[in-house]
PDB file of C-alpha atoms in Angstrom:
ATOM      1  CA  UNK A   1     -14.243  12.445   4.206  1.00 64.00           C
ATOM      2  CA  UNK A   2     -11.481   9.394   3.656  1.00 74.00           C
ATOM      3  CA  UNK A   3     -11.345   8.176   0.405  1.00 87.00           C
ATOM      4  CA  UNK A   4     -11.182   4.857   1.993  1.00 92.00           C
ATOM      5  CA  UNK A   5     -12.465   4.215   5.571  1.00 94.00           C
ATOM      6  CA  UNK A   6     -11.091   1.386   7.296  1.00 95.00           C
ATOM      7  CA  UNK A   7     -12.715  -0.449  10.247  1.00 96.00           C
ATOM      8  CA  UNK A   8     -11.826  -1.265  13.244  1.00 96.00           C
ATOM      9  CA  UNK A   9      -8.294   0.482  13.809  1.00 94.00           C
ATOM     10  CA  UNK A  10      -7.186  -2.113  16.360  1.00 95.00           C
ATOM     11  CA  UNK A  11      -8.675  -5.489  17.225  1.00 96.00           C
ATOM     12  CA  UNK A  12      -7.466  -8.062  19.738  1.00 96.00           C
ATOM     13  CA  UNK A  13      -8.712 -12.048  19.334  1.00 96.00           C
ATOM     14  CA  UNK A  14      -8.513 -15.457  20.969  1.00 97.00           C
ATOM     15  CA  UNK A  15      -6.426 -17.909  19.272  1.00 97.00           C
ATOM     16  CA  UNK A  16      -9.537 -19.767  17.515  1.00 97.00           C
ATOM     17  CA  UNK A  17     -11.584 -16.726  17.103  1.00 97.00           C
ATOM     18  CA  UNK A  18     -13.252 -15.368  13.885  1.00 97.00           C
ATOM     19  CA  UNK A  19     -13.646 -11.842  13.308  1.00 95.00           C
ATOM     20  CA  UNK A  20     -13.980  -9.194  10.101  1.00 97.00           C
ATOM     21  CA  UNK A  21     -12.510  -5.757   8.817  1.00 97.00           C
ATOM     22  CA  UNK A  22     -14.213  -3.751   6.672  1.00 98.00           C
ATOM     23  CA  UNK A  23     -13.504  -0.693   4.159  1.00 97.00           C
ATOM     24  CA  UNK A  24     -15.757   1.454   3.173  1.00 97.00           C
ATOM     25  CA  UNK A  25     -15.105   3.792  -0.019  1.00 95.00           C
ATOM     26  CA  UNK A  26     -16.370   7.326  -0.443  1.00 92.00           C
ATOM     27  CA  UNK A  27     -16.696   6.795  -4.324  1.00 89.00           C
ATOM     28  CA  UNK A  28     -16.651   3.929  -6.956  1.00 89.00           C
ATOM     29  CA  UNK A  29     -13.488   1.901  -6.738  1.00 90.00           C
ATOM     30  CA  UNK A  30     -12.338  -0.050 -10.021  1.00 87.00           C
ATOM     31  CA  UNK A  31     -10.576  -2.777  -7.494  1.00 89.00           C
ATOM     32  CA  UNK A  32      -9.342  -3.542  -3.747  1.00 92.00           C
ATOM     33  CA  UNK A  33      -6.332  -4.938  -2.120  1.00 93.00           C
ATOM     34  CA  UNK A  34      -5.738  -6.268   0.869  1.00 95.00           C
ATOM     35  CA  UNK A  35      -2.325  -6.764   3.111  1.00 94.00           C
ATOM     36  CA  UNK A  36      -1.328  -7.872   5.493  1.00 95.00           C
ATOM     37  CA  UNK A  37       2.432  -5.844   7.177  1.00 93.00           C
ATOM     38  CA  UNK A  38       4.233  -8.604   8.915  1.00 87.00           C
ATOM     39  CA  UNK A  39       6.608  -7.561  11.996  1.00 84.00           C
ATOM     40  CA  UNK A  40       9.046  -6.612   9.904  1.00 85.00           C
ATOM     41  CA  UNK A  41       7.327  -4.276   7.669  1.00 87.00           C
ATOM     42  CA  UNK A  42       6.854  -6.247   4.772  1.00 88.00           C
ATOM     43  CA  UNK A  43       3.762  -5.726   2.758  1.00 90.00           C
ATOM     44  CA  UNK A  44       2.117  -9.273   1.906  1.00 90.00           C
ATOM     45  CA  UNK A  45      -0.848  -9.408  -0.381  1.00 90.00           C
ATOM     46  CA  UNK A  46      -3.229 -11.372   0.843  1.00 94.00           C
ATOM     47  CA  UNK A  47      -6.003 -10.803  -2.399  1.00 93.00           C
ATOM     48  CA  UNK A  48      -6.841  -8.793  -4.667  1.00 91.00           C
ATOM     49  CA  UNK A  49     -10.756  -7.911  -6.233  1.00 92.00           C
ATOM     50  CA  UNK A  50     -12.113  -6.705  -9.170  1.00 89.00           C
ATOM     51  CA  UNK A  51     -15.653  -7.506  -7.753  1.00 91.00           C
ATOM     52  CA  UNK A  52     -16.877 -11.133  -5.842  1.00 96.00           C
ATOM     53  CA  UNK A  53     -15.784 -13.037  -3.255  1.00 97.00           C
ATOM     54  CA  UNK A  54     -12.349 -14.918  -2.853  1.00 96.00           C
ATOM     55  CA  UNK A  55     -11.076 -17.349  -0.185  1.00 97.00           C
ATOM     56  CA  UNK A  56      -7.507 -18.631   0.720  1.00 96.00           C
ATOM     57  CA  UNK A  57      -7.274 -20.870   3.804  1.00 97.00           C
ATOM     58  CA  UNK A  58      -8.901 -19.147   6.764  1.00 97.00           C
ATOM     59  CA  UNK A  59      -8.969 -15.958   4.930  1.00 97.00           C
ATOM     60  CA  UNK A  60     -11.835 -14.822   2.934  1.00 98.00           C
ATOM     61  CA  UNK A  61     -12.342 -11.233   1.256  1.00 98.00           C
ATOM     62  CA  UNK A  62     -15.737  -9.646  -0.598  1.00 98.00           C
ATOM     63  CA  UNK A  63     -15.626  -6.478  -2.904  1.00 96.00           C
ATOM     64  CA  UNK A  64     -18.878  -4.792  -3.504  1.00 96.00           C
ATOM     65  CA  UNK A  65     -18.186  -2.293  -5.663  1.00 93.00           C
ATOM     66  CA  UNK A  66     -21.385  -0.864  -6.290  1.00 94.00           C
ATOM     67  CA  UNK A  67     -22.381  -0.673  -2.387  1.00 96.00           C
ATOM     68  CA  UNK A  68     -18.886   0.794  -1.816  1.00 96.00           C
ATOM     69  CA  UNK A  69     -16.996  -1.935   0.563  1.00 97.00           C
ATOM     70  CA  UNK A  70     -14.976  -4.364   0.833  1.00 97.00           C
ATOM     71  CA  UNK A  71     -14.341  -7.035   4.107  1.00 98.00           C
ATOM     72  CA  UNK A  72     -11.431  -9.850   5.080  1.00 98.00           C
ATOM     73  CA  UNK A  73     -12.869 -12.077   7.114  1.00 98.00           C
ATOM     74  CA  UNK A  74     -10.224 -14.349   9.451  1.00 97.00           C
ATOM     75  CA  UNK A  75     -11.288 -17.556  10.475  1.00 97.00           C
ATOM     76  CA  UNK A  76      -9.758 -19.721  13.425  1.00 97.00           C
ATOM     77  CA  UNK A  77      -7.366 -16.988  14.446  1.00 97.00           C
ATOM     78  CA  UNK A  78      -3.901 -17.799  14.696  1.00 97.00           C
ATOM     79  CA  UNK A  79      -1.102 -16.163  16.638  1.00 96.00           C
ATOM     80  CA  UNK A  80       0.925 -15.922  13.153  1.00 94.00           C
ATOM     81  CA  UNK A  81      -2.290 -13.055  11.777  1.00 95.00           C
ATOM     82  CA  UNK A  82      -0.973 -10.895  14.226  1.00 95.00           C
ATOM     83  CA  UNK A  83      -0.027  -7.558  12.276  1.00 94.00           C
ATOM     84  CA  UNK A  84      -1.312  -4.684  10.608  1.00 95.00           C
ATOM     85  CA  UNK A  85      -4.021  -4.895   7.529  1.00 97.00           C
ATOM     86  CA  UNK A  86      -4.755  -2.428   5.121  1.00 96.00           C
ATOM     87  CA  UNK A  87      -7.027  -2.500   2.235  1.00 95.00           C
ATOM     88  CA  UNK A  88      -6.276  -0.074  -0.820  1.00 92.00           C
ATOM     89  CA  UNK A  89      -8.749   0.537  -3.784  1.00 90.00           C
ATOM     90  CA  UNK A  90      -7.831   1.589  -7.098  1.00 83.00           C
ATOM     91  CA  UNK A  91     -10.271   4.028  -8.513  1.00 75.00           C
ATOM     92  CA  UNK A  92     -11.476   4.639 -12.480  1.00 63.00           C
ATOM     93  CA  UNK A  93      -8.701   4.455 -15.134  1.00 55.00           C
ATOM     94  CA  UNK A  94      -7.322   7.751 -16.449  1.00 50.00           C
ATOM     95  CA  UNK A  95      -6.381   8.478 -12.903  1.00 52.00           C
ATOM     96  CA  UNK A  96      -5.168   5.159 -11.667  1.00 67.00           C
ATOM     97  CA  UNK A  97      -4.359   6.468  -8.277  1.00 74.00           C
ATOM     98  CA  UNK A  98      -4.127   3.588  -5.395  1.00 79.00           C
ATOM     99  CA  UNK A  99      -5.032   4.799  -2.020  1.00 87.00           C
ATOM    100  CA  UNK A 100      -4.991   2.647   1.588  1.00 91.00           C
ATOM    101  CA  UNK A 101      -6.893   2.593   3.954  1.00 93.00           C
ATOM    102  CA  UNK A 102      -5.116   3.611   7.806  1.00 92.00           C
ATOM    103  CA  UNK A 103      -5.010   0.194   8.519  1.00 94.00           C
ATOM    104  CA  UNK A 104      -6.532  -2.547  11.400  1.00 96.00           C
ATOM    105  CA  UNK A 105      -3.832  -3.465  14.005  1.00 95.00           C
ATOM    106  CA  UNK A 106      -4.297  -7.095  15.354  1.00 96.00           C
ATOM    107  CA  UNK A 107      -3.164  -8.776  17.866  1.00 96.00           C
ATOM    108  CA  UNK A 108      -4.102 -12.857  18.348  1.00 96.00           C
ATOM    109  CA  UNK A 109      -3.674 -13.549  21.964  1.00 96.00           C
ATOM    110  CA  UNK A 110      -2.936 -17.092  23.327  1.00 94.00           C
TER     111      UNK A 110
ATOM    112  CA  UNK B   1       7.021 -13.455  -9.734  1.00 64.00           C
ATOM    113  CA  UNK B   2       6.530  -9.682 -10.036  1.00 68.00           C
ATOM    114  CA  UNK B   3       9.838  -7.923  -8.424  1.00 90.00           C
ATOM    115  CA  UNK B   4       9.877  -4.666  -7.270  1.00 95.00           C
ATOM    116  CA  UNK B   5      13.049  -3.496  -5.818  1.00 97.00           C
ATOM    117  CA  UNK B   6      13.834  -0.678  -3.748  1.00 97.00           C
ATOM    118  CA  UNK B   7      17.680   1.247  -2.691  1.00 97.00           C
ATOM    119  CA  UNK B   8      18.669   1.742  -0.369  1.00 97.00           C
ATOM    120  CA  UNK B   9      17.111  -0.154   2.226  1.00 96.00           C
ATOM    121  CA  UNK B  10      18.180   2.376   4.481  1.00 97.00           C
ATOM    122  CA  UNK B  11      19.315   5.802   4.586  1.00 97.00           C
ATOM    123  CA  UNK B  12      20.434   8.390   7.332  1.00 98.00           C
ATOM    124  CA  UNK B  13      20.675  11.904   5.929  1.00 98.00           C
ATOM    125  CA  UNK B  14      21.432  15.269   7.146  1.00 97.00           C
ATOM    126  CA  UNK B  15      18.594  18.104   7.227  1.00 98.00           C
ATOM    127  CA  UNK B  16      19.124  20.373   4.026  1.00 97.00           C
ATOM    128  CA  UNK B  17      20.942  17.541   2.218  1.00 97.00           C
ATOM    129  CA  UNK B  18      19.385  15.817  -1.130  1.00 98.00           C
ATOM    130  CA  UNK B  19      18.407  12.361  -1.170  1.00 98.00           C
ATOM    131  CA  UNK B  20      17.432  10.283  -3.808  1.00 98.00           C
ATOM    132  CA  UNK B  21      15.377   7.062  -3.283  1.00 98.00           C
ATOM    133  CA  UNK B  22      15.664   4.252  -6.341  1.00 98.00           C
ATOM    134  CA  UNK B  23      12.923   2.114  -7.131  1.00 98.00           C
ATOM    135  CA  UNK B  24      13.281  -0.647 -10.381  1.00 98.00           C
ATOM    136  CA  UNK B  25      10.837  -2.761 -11.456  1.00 97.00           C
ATOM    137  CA  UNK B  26      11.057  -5.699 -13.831  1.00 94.00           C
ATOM    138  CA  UNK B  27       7.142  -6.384 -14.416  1.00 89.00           C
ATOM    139  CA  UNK B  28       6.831  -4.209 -17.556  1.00 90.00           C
ATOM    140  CA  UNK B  29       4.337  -2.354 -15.271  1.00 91.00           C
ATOM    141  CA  UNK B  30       3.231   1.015 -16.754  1.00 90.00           C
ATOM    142  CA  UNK B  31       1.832   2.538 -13.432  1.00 90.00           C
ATOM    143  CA  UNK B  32       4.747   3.161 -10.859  1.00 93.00           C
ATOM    144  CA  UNK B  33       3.962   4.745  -7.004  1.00 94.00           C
ATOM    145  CA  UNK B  34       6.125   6.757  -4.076  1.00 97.00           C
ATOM    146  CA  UNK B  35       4.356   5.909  -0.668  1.00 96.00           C
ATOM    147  CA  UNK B  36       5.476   6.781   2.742  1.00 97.00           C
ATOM    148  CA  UNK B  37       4.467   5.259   5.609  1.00 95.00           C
ATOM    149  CA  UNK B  38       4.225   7.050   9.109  1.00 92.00           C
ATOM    150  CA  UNK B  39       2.739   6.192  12.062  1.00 81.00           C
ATOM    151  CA  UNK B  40      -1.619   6.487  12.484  1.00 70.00           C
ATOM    152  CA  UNK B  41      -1.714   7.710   8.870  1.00 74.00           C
ATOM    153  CA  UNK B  42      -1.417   4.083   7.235  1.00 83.00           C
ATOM    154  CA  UNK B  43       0.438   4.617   3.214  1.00 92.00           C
ATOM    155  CA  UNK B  44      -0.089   7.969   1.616  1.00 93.00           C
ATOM    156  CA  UNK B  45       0.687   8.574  -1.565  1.00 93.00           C
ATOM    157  CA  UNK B  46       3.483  11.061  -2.961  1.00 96.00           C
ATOM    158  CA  UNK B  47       3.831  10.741  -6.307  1.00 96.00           C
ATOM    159  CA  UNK B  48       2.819   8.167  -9.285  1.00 93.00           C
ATOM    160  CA  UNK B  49       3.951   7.468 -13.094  1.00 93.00           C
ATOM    161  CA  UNK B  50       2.003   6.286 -15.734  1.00 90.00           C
ATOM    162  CA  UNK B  51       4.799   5.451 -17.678  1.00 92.00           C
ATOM    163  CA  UNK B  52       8.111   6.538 -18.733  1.00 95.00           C
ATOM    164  CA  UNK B  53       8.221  10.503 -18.913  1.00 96.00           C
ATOM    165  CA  UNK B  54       5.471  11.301 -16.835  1.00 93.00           C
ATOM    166  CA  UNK B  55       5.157  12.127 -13.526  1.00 96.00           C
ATOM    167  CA  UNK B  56       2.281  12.730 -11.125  1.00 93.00           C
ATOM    168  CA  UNK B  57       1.494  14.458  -8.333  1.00 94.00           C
ATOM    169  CA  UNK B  58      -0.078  12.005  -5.245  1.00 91.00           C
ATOM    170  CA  UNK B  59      -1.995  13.387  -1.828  1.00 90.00           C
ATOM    171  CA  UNK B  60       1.114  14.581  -0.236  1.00 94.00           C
ATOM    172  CA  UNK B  61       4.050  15.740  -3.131  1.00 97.00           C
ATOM    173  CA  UNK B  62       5.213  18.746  -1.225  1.00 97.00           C
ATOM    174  CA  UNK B  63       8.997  18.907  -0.606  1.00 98.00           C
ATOM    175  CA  UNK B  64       9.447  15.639  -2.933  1.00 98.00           C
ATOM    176  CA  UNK B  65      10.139  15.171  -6.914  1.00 98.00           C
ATOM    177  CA  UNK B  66      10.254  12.187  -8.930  1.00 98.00           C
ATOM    178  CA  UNK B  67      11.215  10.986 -12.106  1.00 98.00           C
ATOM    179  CA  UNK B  68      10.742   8.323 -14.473  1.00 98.00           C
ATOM    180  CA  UNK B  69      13.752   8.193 -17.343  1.00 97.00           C
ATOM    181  CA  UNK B  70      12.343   4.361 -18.481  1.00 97.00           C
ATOM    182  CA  UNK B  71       9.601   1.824 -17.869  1.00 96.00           C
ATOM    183  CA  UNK B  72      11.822   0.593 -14.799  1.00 97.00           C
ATOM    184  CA  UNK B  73      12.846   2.872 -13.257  1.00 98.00           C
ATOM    185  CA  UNK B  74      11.107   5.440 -10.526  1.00 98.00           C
ATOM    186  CA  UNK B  75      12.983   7.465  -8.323  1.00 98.00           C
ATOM    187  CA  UNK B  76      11.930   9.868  -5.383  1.00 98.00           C
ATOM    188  CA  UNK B  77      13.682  12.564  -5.168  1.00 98.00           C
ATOM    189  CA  UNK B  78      14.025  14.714  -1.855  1.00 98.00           C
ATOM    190  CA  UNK B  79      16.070  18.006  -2.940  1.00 96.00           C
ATOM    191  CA  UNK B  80      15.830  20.240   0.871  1.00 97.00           C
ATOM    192  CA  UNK B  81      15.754  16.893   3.136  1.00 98.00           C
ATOM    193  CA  UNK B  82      13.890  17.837   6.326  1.00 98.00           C
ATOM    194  CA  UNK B  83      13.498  15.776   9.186  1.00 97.00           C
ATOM    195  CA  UNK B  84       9.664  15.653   9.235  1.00 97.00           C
ATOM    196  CA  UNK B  85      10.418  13.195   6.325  1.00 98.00           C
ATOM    197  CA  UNK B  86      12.207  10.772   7.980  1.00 97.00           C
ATOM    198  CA  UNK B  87       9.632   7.777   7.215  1.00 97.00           C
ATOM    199  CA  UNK B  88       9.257   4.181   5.640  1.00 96.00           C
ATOM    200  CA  UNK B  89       8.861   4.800   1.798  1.00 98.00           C
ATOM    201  CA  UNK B  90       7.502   2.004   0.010  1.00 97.00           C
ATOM    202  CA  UNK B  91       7.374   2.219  -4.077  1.00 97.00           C
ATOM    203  CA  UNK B  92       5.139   0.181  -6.107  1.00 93.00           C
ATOM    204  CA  UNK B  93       4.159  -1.201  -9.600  1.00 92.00           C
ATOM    205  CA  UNK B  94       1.144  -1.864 -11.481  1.00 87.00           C
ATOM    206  CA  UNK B  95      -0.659  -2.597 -14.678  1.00 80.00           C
ATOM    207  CA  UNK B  96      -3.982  -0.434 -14.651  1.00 67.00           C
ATOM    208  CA  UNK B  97      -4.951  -1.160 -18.343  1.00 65.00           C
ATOM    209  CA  UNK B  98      -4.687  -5.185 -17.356  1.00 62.00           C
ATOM    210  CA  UNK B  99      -6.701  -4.270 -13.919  1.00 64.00           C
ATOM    211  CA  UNK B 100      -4.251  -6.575 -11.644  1.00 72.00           C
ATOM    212  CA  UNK B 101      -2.559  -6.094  -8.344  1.00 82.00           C
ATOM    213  CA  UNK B 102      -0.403  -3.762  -7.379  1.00 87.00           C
ATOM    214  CA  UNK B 103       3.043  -5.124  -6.061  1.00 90.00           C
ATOM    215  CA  UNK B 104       5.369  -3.626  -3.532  1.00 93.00           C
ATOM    216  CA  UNK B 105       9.189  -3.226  -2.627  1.00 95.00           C
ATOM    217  CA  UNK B 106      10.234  -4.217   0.514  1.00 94.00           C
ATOM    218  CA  UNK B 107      10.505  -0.152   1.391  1.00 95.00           C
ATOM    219  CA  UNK B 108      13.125   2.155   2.708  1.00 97.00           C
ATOM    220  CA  UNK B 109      13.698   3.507   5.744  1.00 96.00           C
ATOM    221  CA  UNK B 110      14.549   7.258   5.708  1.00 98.00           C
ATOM    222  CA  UNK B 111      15.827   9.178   8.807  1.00 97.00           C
ATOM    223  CA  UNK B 112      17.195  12.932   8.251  1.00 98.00           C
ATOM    224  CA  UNK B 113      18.928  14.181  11.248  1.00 97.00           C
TER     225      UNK B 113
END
């Protein structure tokens, strides 16, 4: 299958609402990124993980590396998170290949 | 902050012709990456550097070269342009030994008529 798995492909949300994505991994990733691609295409990292939890604002992401996932978590929804997010894990070193997930498309709706 | 930039920021070129796509980098970032980005299939990856010299092949490096003639410079290099490449290409730089992120140009977009 995918190397990385990424879940769901679209989501819609209340202004207010929380929701999560997810990634799974079909192997042992060294580290995970997450992004958010803004309407014009930019690529914004949002965090990155070498294991743990980290939060920013009403963002927080968890990379289990062992269990083979990672999640972002939005809190209070806001019509400004509308966009596309992608995770992408880095596997071992010696082959430091970076691979993405297809991506979540969301849409915050008034 | 880490700077990745990409040229040109758009390109329209004709079917058969060769394109090259510049990427520099002033992070002192060994690892180097070619992504495109189409529609449904998220950011593959075409080709990736672990430094100056080398060159590797990604998930998808048919029909594309690259090349890597310093630490800051990685260039994508379309020699038969078709237009089933006509894309977003995004390059990127990182530091696996120092496990940190990955940072990104602000991509191309590539249309062969």
């Amino acid at each position: 299958g995918m190397p990385v798995e990424q879940n769901p492909p679209a989501l819609s949300l209340y202004e207010g609402a929380d929701s999560g994505l997810r990634c799974n991994f079909s192997t042992t990733m060294k580290s995970v990124q997450w992004f958010q691609q803004n309407h014009r295409g930019r690529l914004i990292t949002l965090f990155y993980l070498a294991q743990g939890t980290k939060e920013n604002g009403r963002l927080k992401s968890t990379f289990n590396s062992k269990e083979r996932y990672s999640t972002l978590h939005i809190k209070d929804a806001q019509l400004e998170d509308s966009g596309t997010y992608f995770c992408a894990a880095g596997r071992n070193t010696g082959n430091y290949k970076y691979v993405f997930g297809a991506g979540t498309r969301l849409k915050v709706i008034a | 902050e880490a700077a990745v930039t990409q040229s040109p920021r758009n390109k329209v070129a004709v079917t058969g012709g060769k394109v090259t796509l510049s990427c520099n980098q002033t992070n002192n970032h060994n690892n180097m990456y070619w992504y495109r980005q189409d529609t449904g299939h998220g950011l593959r990856l075409i080709h990736y550097s672990y430094g100056a010299g080398s060159t590797e092949k990604g998930d998808i490096p048919d029909g594309y070269k690259a090349s890597r003639p310093s630490q800051e410079n990685f260039s994508l290099i379309l020699e038969l342009a078709t237009p089933s490449q006509t894309s977003v290409y995004f390059c990127a730089s990182g530091d696996a030994a120092a496990n940190t992120e990955v940072f990104f140009g602000k991509g191309t977009r590539l249309t062969v008529v």
